[in-house]
Amino acid sequence: HVKKVVLNPEKLDYSQPSIVIGNHTSFLDILTVLMLHPKTIIMVKSWVYNSPIFGVFIRYAGYIFVEKGTDTNIDLVKKQMEKGYSLAIFPKGTRSVDGEIHRFHKGAFVLSKALNIPIQPVVIVGLHEINPKNDIMINAGELYVQPLDKIYPNPDESDKEYTKRGQEIMREGFKQTHKKYATTNYWYDS
């Protein structure tokens, strides 16, 4: 009862690894990003890694565990990228209660610069209404996945500036996608 549409799929180029970033409003965001390509892994925090529900799958799939910052796992990320994997990170760090894109942590951007690989922003519109934070119900509705143009690290830019640039690109992409597709048919209670 959820209609899923990937807009502009040609912008999703997995021929070379990248860091895929997405806005985070629902448990379903992770599945949405992972379904984009089979060579995608995620970086998870300790509560996910140690979860009795998700932890077994996370460990079996070989996803990357981070406890003290993304820069502590650069070698492991590099090894996975040499195998052709892209790494998905939700730079907000936690699910948004109001569905908006809030302040990003800089980890994805630090990795992008350290490994000299691009960031692939992916805007997700609709999951906040389909499965809001702290709700176990999955409502009927429409889900739009909008890949944006890749962002490349600029050596003259600080980590903070790069993070801010990525955050602004995501916010504008979300605003435009939401405005275009969040019509009266976009969400309805199941």
C-alpha positions as a Markdown table, in Angstrom:
| # | Residue | x | y | z |
|---|---|---|---|---|
| 1 | His | 0.0 | 0.0 | 0.0 |
| 2 | Val | 3.0 | 2.3 | -0.5 |
| 3 | Lys | 3.7 | 3.6 | -4.0 |
| 4 | Lys | 7.4 | 4.0 | -4.6 |
| 5 | Val | 8.9 | 6.2 | -7.4 |
| 6 | Val | 12.6 | 6.8 | -8.1 |
| 7 | Leu | 12.9 | 10.1 | -9.9 |
| 8 | Asn | 15.8 | 10.6 | -12.3 |
| 9 | Pro | 17.3 | 7.2 | -11.7 |
| 10 | Glu | 20.1 | 8.1 | -14.2 |
| 11 | Lys | 21.6 | 10.2 | -11.5 |
| 12 | Leu | 22.4 | 7.1 | -9.5 |
| 13 | Asp | 25.8 | 6.1 | -10.9 |
| 14 | Tyr | 27.2 | 3.1 | -9.0 |
| 15 | Ser | 30.0 | 2.4 | -11.6 |
| 16 | Gln | 32.3 | 4.0 | -9.0 |
| 17 | Pro | 31.9 | 4.0 | -5.2 |
| 18 | Ser | 30.5 | 7.0 | -3.5 |
| 19 | Ile | 29.1 | 8.0 | -0.1 |
| 20 | Val | 25.3 | 8.0 | -0.4 |
| 21 | Ile | 23.7 | 10.4 | 2.0 |
| 22 | Gly | 20.0 | 10.6 | 2.7 |
| 23 | Asn | 17.6 | 12.5 | 4.9 |
| 24 | His | 16.4 | 10.4 | 7.9 |
| 25 | Thr | 12.8 | 10.4 | 9.1 |
| 26 | Ser | 11.8 | 6.7 | 9.4 |
| 27 | Phe | 13.2 | 3.2 | 10.0 |
| 28 | Leu | 12.3 | 2.6 | 6.3 |
| 29 | Asp | 14.9 | 5.2 | 5.1 |
| 30 | Ile | 17.6 | 2.5 | 5.5 |
| 31 | Leu | 15.7 | 0.0 | 3.4 |
| 32 | Thr | 14.9 | 2.7 | 0.8 |
| 33 | Val | 18.5 | 3.6 | 0.3 |
| 34 | Leu | 19.7 | -0.1 | 0.4 |
| 35 | Met | 17.2 | -1.0 | -2.3 |
| 36 | Leu | 18.8 | 1.4 | -4.8 |
| 37 | His | 21.7 | -0.9 | -5.5 |
| 38 | Pro | 23.0 | -4.2 | -4.2 |
| 39 | Lys | 26.5 | -2.9 | -3.7 |
| 40 | Thr | 25.5 | -0.5 | -1.0 |
| 41 | Ile | 26.5 | -0.9 | 2.7 |
| 42 | Ile | 25.6 | 1.3 | 5.6 |
| 43 | Met | 27.5 | 2.7 | 8.6 |
| 44 | Val | 25.6 | 2.1 | 11.8 |
| 45 | Lys | 25.8 | 3.4 | 15.4 |
| 46 | Ser | 26.2 | 1.1 | 18.4 |
| 47 | Trp | 22.5 | 0.9 | 19.3 |
| 48 | Val | 21.7 | -0.5 | 15.8 |
| 49 | Tyr | 24.8 | -2.8 | 15.8 |
| 50 | Asn | 23.9 | -4.2 | 19.3 |
| 51 | Ser | 20.1 | -4.4 | 18.7 |
| 52 | Pro | 18.5 | -7.8 | 19.3 |
| 53 | Ile | 16.3 | -7.2 | 16.2 |
| 54 | Phe | 18.6 | -5.4 | 13.7 |
| 55 | Gly | 22.0 | -6.3 | 15.0 |
| 56 | Val | 22.1 | -9.9 | 13.7 |
| 57 | Phe | 21.3 | -8.8 | 10.2 |
| 58 | Ile | 23.7 | -5.8 | 10.4 |
| 59 | Arg | 26.6 | -8.0 | 11.6 |
| 60 | Tyr | 25.9 | -10.7 | 9.0 |
| 61 | Ala | 25.7 | -8.2 | 6.2 |
| 62 | Gly | 29.1 | -6.8 | 7.1 |
| 63 | Tyr | 27.9 | -3.3 | 7.6 |
| 64 | Ile | 30.3 | -0.9 | 9.2 |
| 65 | Phe | 30.1 | -0.2 | 12.9 |
| 66 | Val | 31.1 | 3.3 | 14.2 |
| 67 | Glu | 31.3 | 4.2 | 17.8 |
| 68 | Lys | 33.6 | 7.2 | 18.1 |
| 69 | Gly | 33.4 | 8.9 | 14.7 |
| 70 | Thr | 33.5 | 7.9 | 11.0 |
| 71 | Asp | 37.2 | 8.7 | 10.7 |
| 72 | Thr | 38.1 | 5.7 | 13.0 |
| 73 | Asn | 37.0 | 3.3 | 10.3 |
| 74 | Ile | 38.6 | 4.8 | 7.2 |
| 75 | Asp | 40.7 | 1.7 | 6.4 |
| 76 | Leu | 37.6 | -0.6 | 6.6 |
| 77 | Val | 35.6 | 1.8 | 4.4 |
| 78 | Lys | 38.4 | 2.0 | 1.9 |
| 79 | Lys | 38.6 | -1.8 | 1.7 |
| 80 | Gln | 34.9 | -2.1 | 1.0 |
| 81 | Met | 35.0 | 0.6 | -1.6 |
| 82 | Glu | 37.9 | -1.2 | -3.3 |
| 83 | Lys | 35.4 | -4.1 | -3.7 |
| 84 | Gly | 33.0 | -1.7 | -5.4 |
| 85 | Tyr | 30.7 | -0.9 | -2.5 |
| 86 | Ser | 29.2 | 2.5 | -1.9 |
| 87 | Leu | 28.6 | 3.6 | 1.7 |
| 88 | Ala | 25.3 | 5.0 | 2.9 |
| 89 | Ile | 25.3 | 7.4 | 5.8 |
| 90 | Phe | 22.5 | 9.5 | 7.3 |
| 91 | Pro | 24.4 | 12.6 | 8.3 |
| 92 | Lys | 21.7 | 13.9 | 10.6 |
| 93 | Gly | 22.5 | 10.9 | 12.8 |
| 94 | Thr | 19.0 | 10.3 | 14.1 |
| 95 | Arg | 15.5 | 10.3 | 12.6 |
| 96 | Ser | 13.8 | 13.7 | 12.3 |
| 97 | Val | 10.6 | 14.1 | 14.3 |
| 98 | Asp | 9.1 | 16.8 | 12.0 |
| 99 | Gly | 10.3 | 15.4 | 8.7 |
| 100 | Glu | 12.6 | 18.4 | 8.0 |
| 101 | Ile | 16.4 | 18.2 | 7.3 |
| 102 | His | 18.2 | 19.5 | 10.4 |
| 103 | Arg | 21.9 | 20.0 | 11.1 |
| 104 | Phe | 24.3 | 17.4 | 9.6 |
| 105 | His | 27.2 | 15.8 | 11.4 |
| 106 | Lys | 30.4 | 16.0 | 9.3 |
| 107 | Gly | 31.4 | 12.4 | 9.2 |
| 108 | Ala | 30.3 | 11.6 | 5.7 |
| 109 | Phe | 32.0 | 14.7 | 4.4 |
| 110 | Val | 35.3 | 14.0 | 6.3 |
| 111 | Leu | 35.3 | 10.5 | 4.7 |
| 112 | Ser | 34.6 | 12.0 | 1.3 |
| 113 | Lys | 37.6 | 14.3 | 1.6 |
| 114 | Ala | 39.9 | 11.7 | 3.1 |
| 115 | Leu | 39.1 | 9.1 | 0.4 |
| 116 | Asn | 38.6 | 11.7 | -2.4 |
| 117 | Ile | 35.3 | 10.2 | -3.4 |
| 118 | Pro | 32.0 | 12.0 | -4.2 |
| 119 | Ile | 28.9 | 12.2 | -2.2 |
| 120 | Gln | 25.6 | 11.1 | -3.8 |
| 121 | Pro | 22.8 | 13.0 | -2.1 |
| 122 | Val | 19.4 | 11.1 | -2.1 |
| 123 | Val | 16.3 | 13.0 | -1.0 |
| 124 | Ile | 13.5 | 10.9 | 0.4 |
| 125 | Val | 10.0 | 12.4 | 0.4 |
| 126 | Gly | 7.0 | 10.7 | 1.9 |
| 127 | Leu | 8.4 | 8.3 | 4.5 |
| 128 | His | 7.8 | 10.8 | 7.3 |
| 129 | Glu | 4.1 | 10.4 | 6.6 |
| 130 | Ile | 4.2 | 6.7 | 5.9 |
| 131 | Asn | 6.2 | 5.7 | 9.0 |
| 132 | Pro | 6.9 | 8.7 | 11.3 |
| 133 | Lys | 9.5 | 8.4 | 14.1 |
| 134 | Asn | 8.3 | 6.5 | 17.2 |
| 135 | Asp | 5.4 | 5.0 | 15.2 |
| 136 | Ile | 5.2 | 1.3 | 14.4 |
| 137 | Met | 2.4 | 1.6 | 11.9 |
| 138 | Ile | 3.2 | 1.8 | 8.2 |
| 139 | Asn | 0.5 | 4.0 | 6.6 |
| 140 | Ala | -0.5 | 4.0 | 2.9 |
| 141 | Gly | 1.1 | 6.7 | 0.9 |
| 142 | Glu | 3.5 | 7.7 | -1.8 |
| 143 | Leu | 7.3 | 7.6 | -1.5 |
| 144 | Tyr | 9.6 | 9.6 | -3.8 |
| 145 | Val | 13.3 | 9.0 | -4.0 |
| 146 | Gln | 15.1 | 11.9 | -5.7 |
| 147 | Pro | 18.8 | 11.4 | -6.4 |
| 148 | Leu | 20.6 | 14.8 | -6.7 |
| 149 | Asp | 23.8 | 15.6 | -8.6 |
| 150 | Lys | 27.0 | 14.2 | -6.9 |
| 151 | Ile | 28.9 | 16.6 | -4.7 |
| 152 | Tyr | 32.7 | 16.6 | -4.9 |
| 153 | Pro | 35.1 | 17.6 | -2.2 |
| 154 | Asn | 36.9 | 20.9 | -2.7 |
| 155 | Pro | 40.4 | 20.9 | -1.2 |
| 156 | Asp | 40.1 | 24.6 | -0.3 |
| 157 | Glu | 37.0 | 23.9 | 1.8 |
| 158 | Ser | 37.0 | 23.0 | 5.5 |
| 159 | Asp | 35.1 | 20.0 | 6.7 |
| 160 | Lys | 32.5 | 22.3 | 8.2 |
| 161 | Glu | 32.1 | 24.3 | 5.0 |
| 162 | Tyr | 31.7 | 21.0 | 2.9 |
| 163 | Thr | 29.2 | 19.7 | 5.4 |
| 164 | Lys | 27.2 | 23.0 | 5.3 |
| 165 | Arg | 27.3 | 22.9 | 1.4 |
| 166 | Gly | 25.9 | 19.3 | 1.4 |
| 167 | Gln | 23.3 | 20.2 | 3.9 |
| 168 | Glu | 22.0 | 23.2 | 1.9 |
| 169 | Ile | 21.9 | 21.1 | -1.3 |
| 170 | Met | 19.9 | 18.4 | 0.5 |
| 171 | Arg | 17.5 | 21.0 | 2.0 |
| 172 | Glu | 16.9 | 22.7 | -1.4 |
| 173 | Gly | 16.4 | 19.3 | -3.1 |
| 174 | Phe | 14.0 | 18.2 | -0.4 |
| 175 | Lys | 12.1 | 21.5 | -0.7 |
| 176 | Gln | 11.8 | 21.3 | -4.5 |
| 177 | Thr | 10.8 | 17.6 | -4.5 |
| 178 | His | 8.3 | 18.0 | -1.7 |
| 179 | Lys | 6.7 | 21.0 | -3.4 |
| 180 | Lys | 6.4 | 19.2 | -6.7 |
| 181 | Tyr | 5.2 | 15.8 | -5.5 |
| 182 | Ala | 3.5 | 16.3 | -2.1 |
| 183 | Thr | 0.1 | 16.9 | -3.6 |
| 184 | Thr | -3.4 | 16.0 | -2.2 |
| 185 | Asn | -2.8 | 12.4 | -3.3 |
| 186 | Tyr | 0.5 | 12.1 | -1.6 |
| 187 | Trp | -0.6 | 10.8 | 1.7 |
| 188 | Tyr | -3.7 | 9.2 | 3.1 |
| 189 | Asp | -4.5 | 7.4 | 6.3 |
| 190 | Ser | -4.8 | 3.6 | 5.8 |
